CSV table of C-alpha atoms and ligand atoms in Angstrom, one decimal:
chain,number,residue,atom,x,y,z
A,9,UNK,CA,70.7,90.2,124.5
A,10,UNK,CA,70.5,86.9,122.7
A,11,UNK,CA,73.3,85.8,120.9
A,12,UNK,CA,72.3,84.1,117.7
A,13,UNK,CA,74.7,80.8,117.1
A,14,UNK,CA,75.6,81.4,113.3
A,15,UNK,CA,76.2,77.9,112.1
A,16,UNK,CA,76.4,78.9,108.6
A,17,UNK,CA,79.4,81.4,109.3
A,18,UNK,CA,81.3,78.7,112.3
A,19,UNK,CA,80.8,75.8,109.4
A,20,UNK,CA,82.1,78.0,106.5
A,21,UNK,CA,85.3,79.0,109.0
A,22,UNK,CA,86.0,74.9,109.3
A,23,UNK,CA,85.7,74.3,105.3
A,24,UNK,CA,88.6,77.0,105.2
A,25,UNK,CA,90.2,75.3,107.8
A,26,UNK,CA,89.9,71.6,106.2
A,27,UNK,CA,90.8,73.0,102.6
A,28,UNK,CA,93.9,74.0,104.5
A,29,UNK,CA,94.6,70.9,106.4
A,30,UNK,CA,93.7,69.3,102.9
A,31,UNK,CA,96.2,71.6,101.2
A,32,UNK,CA,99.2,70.8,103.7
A,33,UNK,CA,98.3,67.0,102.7
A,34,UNK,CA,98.8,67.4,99.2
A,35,UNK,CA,102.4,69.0,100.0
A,36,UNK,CA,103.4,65.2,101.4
A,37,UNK,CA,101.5,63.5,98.1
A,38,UNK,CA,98.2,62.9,100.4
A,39,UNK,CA,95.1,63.3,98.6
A,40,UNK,CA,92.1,62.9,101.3
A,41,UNK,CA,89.3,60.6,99.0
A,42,UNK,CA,85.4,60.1,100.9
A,43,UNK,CA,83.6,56.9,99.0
A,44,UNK,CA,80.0,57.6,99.0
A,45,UNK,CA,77.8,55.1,98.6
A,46,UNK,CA,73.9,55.9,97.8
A,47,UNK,CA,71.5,53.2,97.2
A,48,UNK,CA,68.4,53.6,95.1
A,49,UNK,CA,66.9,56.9,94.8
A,50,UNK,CA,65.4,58.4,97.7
A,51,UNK,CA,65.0,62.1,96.6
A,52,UNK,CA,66.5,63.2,100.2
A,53,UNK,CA,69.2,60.8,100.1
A,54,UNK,CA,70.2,62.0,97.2
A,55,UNK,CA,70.2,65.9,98.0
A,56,UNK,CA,72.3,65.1,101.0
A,57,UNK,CA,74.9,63.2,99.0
A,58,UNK,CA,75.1,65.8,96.4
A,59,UNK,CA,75.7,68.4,98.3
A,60,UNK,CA,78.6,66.3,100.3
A,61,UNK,CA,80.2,65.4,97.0
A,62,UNK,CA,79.8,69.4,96.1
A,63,UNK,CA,81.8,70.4,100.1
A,64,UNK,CA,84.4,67.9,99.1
A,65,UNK,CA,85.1,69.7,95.9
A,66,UNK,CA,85.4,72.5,97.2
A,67,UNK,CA,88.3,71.5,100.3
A,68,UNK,CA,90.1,69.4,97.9
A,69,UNK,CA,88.7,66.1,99.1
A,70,UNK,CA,88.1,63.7,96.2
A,71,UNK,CA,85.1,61.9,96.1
A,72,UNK,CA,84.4,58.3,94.6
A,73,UNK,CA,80.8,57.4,94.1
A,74,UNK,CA,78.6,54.4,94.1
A,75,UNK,CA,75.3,54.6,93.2
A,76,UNK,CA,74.3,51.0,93.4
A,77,UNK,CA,70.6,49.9,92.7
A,78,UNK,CA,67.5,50.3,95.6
A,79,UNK,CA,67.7,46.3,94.7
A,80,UNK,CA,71.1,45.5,95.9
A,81,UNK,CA,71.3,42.8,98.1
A,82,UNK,CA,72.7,43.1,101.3
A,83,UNK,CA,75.8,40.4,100.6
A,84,UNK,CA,76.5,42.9,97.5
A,85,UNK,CA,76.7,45.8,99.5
A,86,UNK,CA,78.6,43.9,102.2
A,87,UNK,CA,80.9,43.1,99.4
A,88,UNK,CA,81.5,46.8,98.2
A,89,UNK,CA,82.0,48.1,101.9
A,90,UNK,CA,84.9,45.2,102.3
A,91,UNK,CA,86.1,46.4,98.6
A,92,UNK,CA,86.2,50.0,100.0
A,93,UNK,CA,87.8,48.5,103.4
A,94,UNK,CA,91.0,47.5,101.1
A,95,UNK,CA,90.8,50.3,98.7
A,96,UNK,CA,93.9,52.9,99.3
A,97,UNK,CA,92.4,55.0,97.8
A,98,UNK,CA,89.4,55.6,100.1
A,99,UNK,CA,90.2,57.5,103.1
A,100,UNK,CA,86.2,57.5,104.5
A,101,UNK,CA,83.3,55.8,104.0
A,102,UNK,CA,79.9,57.5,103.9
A,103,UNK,CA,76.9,54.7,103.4
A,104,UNK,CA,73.9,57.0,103.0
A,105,UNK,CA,71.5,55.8,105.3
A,106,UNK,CA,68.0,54.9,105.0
A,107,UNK,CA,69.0,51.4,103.3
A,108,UNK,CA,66.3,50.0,101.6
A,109,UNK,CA,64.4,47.6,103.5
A,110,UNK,CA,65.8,43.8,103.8
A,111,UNK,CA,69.0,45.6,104.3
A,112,UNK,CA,70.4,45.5,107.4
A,113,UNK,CA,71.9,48.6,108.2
A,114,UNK,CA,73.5,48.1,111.6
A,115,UNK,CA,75.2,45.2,109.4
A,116,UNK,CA,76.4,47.4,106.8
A,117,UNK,CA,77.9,50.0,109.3
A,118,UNK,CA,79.7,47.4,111.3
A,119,UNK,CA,81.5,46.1,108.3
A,120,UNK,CA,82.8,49.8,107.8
A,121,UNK,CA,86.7,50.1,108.5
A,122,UNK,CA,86.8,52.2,112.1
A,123,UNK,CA,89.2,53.9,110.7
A,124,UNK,CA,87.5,54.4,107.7
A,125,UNK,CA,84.2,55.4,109.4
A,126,UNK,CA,84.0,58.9,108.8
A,127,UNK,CA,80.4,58.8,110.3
A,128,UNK,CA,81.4,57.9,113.4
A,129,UNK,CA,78.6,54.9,113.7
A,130,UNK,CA,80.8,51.7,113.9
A,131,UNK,CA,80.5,50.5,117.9
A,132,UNK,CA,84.1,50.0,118.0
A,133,UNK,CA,84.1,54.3,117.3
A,134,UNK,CA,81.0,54.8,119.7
A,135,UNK,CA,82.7,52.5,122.3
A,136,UNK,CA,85.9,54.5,122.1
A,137,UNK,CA,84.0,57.8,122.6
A,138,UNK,CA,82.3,56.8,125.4
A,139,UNK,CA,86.0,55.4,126.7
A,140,UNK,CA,87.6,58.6,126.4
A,141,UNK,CA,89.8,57.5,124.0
A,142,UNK,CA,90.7,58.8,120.4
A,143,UNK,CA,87.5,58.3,118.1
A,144,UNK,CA,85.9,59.3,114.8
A,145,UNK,CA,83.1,61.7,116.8
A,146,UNK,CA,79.9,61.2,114.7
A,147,UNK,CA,79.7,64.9,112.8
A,148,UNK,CA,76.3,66.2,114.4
A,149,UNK,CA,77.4,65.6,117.7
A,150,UNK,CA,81.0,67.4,117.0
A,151,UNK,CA,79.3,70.0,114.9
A,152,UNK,CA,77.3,70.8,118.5
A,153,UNK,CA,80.1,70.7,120.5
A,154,UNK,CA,82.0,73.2,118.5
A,155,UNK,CA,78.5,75.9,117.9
A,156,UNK,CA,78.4,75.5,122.1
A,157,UNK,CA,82.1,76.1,122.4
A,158,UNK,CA,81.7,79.3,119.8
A,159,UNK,CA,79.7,80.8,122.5
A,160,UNK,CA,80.3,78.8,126.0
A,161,UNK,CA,84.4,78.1,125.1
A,162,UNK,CA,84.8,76.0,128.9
A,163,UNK,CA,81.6,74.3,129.7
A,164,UNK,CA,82.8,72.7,132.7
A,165,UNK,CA,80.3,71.8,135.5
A,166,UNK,CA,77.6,73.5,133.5
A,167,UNK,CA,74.1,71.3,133.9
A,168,UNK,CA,73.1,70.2,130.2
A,169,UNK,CA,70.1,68.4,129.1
A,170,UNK,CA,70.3,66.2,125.5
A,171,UNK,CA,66.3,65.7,124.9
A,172,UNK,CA,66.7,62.5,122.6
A,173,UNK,CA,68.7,59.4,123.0
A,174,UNK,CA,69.8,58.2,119.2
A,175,UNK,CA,72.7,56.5,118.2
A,176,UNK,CA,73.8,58.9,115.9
A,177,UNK,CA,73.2,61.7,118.0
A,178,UNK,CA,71.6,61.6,121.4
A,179,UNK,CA,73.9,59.7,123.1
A,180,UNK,CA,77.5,60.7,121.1
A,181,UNK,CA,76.6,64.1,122.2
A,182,UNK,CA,75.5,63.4,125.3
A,183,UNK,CA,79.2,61.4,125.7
A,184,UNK,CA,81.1,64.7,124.4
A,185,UNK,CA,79.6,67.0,127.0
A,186,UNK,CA,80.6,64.8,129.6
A,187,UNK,CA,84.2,64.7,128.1
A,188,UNK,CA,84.2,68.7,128.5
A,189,UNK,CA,82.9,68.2,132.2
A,190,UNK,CA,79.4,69.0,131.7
A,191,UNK,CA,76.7,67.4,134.7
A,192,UNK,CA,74.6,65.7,131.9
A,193,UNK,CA,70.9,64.8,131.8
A,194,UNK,CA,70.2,62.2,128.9
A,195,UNK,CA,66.0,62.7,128.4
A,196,UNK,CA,64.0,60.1,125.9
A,197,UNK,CA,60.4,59.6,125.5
A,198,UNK,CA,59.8,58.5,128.9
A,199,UNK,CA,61.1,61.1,130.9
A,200,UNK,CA,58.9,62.4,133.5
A,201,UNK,CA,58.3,66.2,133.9
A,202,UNK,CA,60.7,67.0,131.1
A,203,UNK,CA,60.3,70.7,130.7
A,204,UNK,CA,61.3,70.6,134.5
A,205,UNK,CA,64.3,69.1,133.6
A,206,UNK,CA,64.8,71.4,130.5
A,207,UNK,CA,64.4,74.7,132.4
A,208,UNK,CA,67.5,73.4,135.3
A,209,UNK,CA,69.9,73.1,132.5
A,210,UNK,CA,72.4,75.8,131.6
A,211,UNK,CA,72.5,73.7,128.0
A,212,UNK,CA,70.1,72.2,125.8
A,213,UNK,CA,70.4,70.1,123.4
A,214,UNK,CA,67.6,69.5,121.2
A,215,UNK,CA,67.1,66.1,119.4
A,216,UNK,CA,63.9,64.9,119.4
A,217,UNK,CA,62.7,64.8,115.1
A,218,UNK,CA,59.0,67.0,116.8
A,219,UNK,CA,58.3,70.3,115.6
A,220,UNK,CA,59.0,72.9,117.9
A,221,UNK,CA,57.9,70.7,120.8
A,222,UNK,CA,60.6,72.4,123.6
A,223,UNK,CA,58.6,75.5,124.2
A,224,UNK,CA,60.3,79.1,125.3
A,225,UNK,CA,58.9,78.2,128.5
A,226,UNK,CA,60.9,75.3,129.5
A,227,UNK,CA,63.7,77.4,129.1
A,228,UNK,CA,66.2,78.6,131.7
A,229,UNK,CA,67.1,82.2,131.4
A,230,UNK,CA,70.8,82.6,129.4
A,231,UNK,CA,70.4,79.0,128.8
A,232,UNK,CA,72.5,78.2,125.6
A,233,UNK,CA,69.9,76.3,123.2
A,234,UNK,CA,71.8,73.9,120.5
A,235,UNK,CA,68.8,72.8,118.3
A,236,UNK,CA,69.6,70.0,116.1
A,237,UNK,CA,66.0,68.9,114.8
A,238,UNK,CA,65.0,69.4,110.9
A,239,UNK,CA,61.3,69.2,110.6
A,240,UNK,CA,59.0,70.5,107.9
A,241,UNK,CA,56.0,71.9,108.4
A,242,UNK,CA,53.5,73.4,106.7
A,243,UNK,CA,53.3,77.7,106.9
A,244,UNK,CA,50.5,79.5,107.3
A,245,UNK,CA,50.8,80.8,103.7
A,246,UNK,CA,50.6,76.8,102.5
A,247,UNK,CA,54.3,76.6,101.8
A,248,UNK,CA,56.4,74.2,103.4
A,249,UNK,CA,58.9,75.0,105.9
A,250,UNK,CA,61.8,73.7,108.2
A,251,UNK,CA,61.4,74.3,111.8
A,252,UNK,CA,63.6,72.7,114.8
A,253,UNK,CA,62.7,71.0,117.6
A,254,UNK,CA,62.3,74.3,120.1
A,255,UNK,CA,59.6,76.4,119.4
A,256,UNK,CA,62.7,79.6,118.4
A,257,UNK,CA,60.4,82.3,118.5
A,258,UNK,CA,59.6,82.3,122.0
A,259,UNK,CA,63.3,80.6,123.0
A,260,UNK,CA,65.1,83.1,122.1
A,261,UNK,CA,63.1,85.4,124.0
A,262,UNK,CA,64.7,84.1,127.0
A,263,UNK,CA,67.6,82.3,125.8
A,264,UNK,CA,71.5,83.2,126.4
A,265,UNK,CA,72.5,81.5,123.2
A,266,UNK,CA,70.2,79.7,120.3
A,267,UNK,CA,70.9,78.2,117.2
A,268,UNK,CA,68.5,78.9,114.1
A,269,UNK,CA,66.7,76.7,112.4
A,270,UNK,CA,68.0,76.5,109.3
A,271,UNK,CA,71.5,78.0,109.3
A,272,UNK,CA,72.6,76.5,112.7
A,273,UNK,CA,73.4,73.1,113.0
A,274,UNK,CA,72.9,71.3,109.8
A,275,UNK,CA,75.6,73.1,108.1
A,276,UNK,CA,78.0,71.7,110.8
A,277,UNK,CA,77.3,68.5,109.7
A,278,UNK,CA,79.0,68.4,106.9
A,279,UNK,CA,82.1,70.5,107.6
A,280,UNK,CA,82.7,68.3,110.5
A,281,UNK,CA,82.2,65.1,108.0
A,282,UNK,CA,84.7,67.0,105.7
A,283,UNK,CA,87.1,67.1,108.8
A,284,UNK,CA,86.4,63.5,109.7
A,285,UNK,CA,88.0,62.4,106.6
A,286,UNK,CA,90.9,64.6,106.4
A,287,UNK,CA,91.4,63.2,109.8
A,288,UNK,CA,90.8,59.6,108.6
A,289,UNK,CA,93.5,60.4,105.8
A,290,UNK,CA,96.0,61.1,108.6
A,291,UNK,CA,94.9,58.2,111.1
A,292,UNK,CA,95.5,55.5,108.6
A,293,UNK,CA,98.9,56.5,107.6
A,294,UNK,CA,99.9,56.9,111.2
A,295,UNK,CA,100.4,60.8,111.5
A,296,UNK,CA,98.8,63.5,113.3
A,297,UNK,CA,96.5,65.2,111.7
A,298,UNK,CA,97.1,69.0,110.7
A,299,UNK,CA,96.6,71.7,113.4
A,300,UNK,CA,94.0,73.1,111.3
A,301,UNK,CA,91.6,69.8,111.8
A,302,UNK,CA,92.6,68.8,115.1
A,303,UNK,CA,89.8,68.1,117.5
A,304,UNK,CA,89.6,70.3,120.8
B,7,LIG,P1,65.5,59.6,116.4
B,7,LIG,O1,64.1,59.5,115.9
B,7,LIG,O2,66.4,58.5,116.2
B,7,LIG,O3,65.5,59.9,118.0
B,7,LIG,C1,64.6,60.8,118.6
B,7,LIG,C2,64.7,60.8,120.1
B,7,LIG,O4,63.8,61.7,120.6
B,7,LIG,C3,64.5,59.4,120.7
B,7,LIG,O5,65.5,59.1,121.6
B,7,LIG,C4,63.1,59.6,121.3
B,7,LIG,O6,62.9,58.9,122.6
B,7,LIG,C5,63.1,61.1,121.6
B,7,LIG,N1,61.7,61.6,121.7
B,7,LIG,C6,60.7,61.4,120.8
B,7,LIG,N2,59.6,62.0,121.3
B,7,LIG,C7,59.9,62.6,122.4
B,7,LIG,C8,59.2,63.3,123.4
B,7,LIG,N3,57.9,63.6,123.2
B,7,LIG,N4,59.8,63.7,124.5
B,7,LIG,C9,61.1,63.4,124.7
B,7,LIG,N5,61.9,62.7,123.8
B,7,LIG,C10,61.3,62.3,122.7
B,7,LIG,O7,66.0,61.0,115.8
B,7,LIG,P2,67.5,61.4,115.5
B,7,LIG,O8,68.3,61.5,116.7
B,7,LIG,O9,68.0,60.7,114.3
B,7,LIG,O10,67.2,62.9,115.0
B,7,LIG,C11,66.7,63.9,115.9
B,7,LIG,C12,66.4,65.2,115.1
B,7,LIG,O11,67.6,65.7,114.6
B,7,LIG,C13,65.5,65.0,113.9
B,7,LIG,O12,64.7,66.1,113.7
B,7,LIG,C14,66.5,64.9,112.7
B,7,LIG,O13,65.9,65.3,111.5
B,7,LIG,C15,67.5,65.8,113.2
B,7,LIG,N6,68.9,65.5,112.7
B,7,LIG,C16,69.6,66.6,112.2
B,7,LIG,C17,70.8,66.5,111.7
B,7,LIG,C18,71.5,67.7,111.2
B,7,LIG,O14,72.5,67.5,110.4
B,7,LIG,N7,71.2,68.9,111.7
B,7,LIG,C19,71.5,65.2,111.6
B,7,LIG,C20,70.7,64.1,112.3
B,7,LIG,C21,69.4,64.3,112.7
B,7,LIG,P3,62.9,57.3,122.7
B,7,LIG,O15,64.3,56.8,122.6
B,7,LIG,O16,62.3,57.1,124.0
B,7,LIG,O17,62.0,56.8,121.6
């Protein structure tokens, strides 16, 4: 039988457990705060902010928004991460990306704290991952790691494949499973016979941004499928629709373990962003963070 990976459910359980680490906070006068910063008004952007604005409500996290213009230039921008940087305040830093063109992001998310960078993109955060050391874990990569663990709890010297090989999420994950002592396949663009390579793997890890492009067939049987992609597409009734990045019908045919498309890994992203700053809260004041938010 396939298990269905319920991200909806495993997210809701790690908002409990953040409103709790948030809760024990405000018992030593810590008050976690998450700066947002959206620029212009991409209609997308802007869902995703409001709805992290809405999770932090509800763990206790305040939120401080800026909203700056999509004509902001990138020394002003500069300036307000640097403002945020000295703010006590601010706890994490969340710079919605796309930035407008003439912005340089990579710029931008290099000027972020580390220890304020509760998106896990500064190099100085992706270098300590990939070091083994303490890090802010980018939050689709951890949000992964903990849907695989719900259902494989000791991956050790299990084969997995991570089809993609982004900054933000091809490569942090890929650096996680190696952490938990997975054999790990990074495949891109290039890679040669790649539903070979997809049906050897106890894991897969899907994060490619194409439609349902990993077919059932590639496969292994009880493999544990972690789709990350969010593509919409259009249904045969005309309506639009999200599908991932494995075709799920016919994966979870043969499938151990499979994440939905919605409801699997997208709600992960924000818990674990929600953790990432509770975390942050603790980090820069020196302490351990609660039991409740520690990561595994
Ligand atoms: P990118 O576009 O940055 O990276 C895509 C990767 O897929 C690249 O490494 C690319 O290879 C690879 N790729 C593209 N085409 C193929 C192919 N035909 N065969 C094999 N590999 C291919 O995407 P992201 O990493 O930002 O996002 C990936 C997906 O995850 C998207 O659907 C995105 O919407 C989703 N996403 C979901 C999140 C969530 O919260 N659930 C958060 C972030 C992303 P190459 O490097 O060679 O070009």
């Amino acid at each position: 039988m396939t298990r269905l990976i319920d991200g909806k459910a495993i997210a809701a359980d790690l908002r409990a457990r953040v409103a709790e680490a948030v809760a024990e906070l405000a018992d030593r006068d810590i008050s976690p705060g998450l700066a947002t910063v959206l620029v212009g008004d991409d209609p997308a952007s802007r869902v995703y902010v409001r709805n992290k604005i809405r999770m932090c409500a509800e763990v206790g996290i305040r939120s401080i928004e800026h909203a700056p213009d999509a004509d902001i230039s990138e020394g002003e921008l500069l300036d307000l991460v640097d403002r945020l940087n000295a703010d006590p305040d601010v706890d994490g830093i969340l710079v919605q990306l796309p930035l407008p063109a003439g912005v340089d992001s990579a710029r931008v998310t290099e000027a972020i704290d580390p220890v304020k960078d509760v998106d896990g993109f500064h190099t100085t955060n992706a270098g300590r991952l990939s070091a083994g050391l303490d890090a802010m874990v980018p939050c689709t990569p951890a949000g992964c790691m903990i849907l695989l663990r719900s259902v494989c709890p000791d991956p050790t010297g299990k084969r997995a494949i991570v089809v993609g090989r982004s900054n933000i999420v091809g490569k942090p994950v890929a650096q996680l499973l190696l952490a938990a002592h997975c054999t790990v396949t990074i495949a891109h663009s290039r890679t040669v016979d790649l539903d070979e390579r997809c049906r050897e793997a106890d894991i897969v890890i899907a994060a490619v941004g194409r439609a349902e492009m990993i077919k059932g067939g590639w496969i292994g049987p009880g493999a544990t499928v972690i789709d990350v992609g969010i593509n919409r597409i259009e249904g045969a009734d005309g309506k639009g629709r999200l599908v991932g990045d494995v075709e799920f019908e016919t994966a979870k045919e043969v499938a151990g373990a499979i994440t939905p498309v919605p409801g699997g890994v997208g709600p992960m992203t924000i818990a674990c962003l929600l953790r990432n700053t509770a975390i942050a809260a603790c980090r820069r004041r020196g302490m351990d963070p609660p039991e409740a938010v520690r990561l595994s």
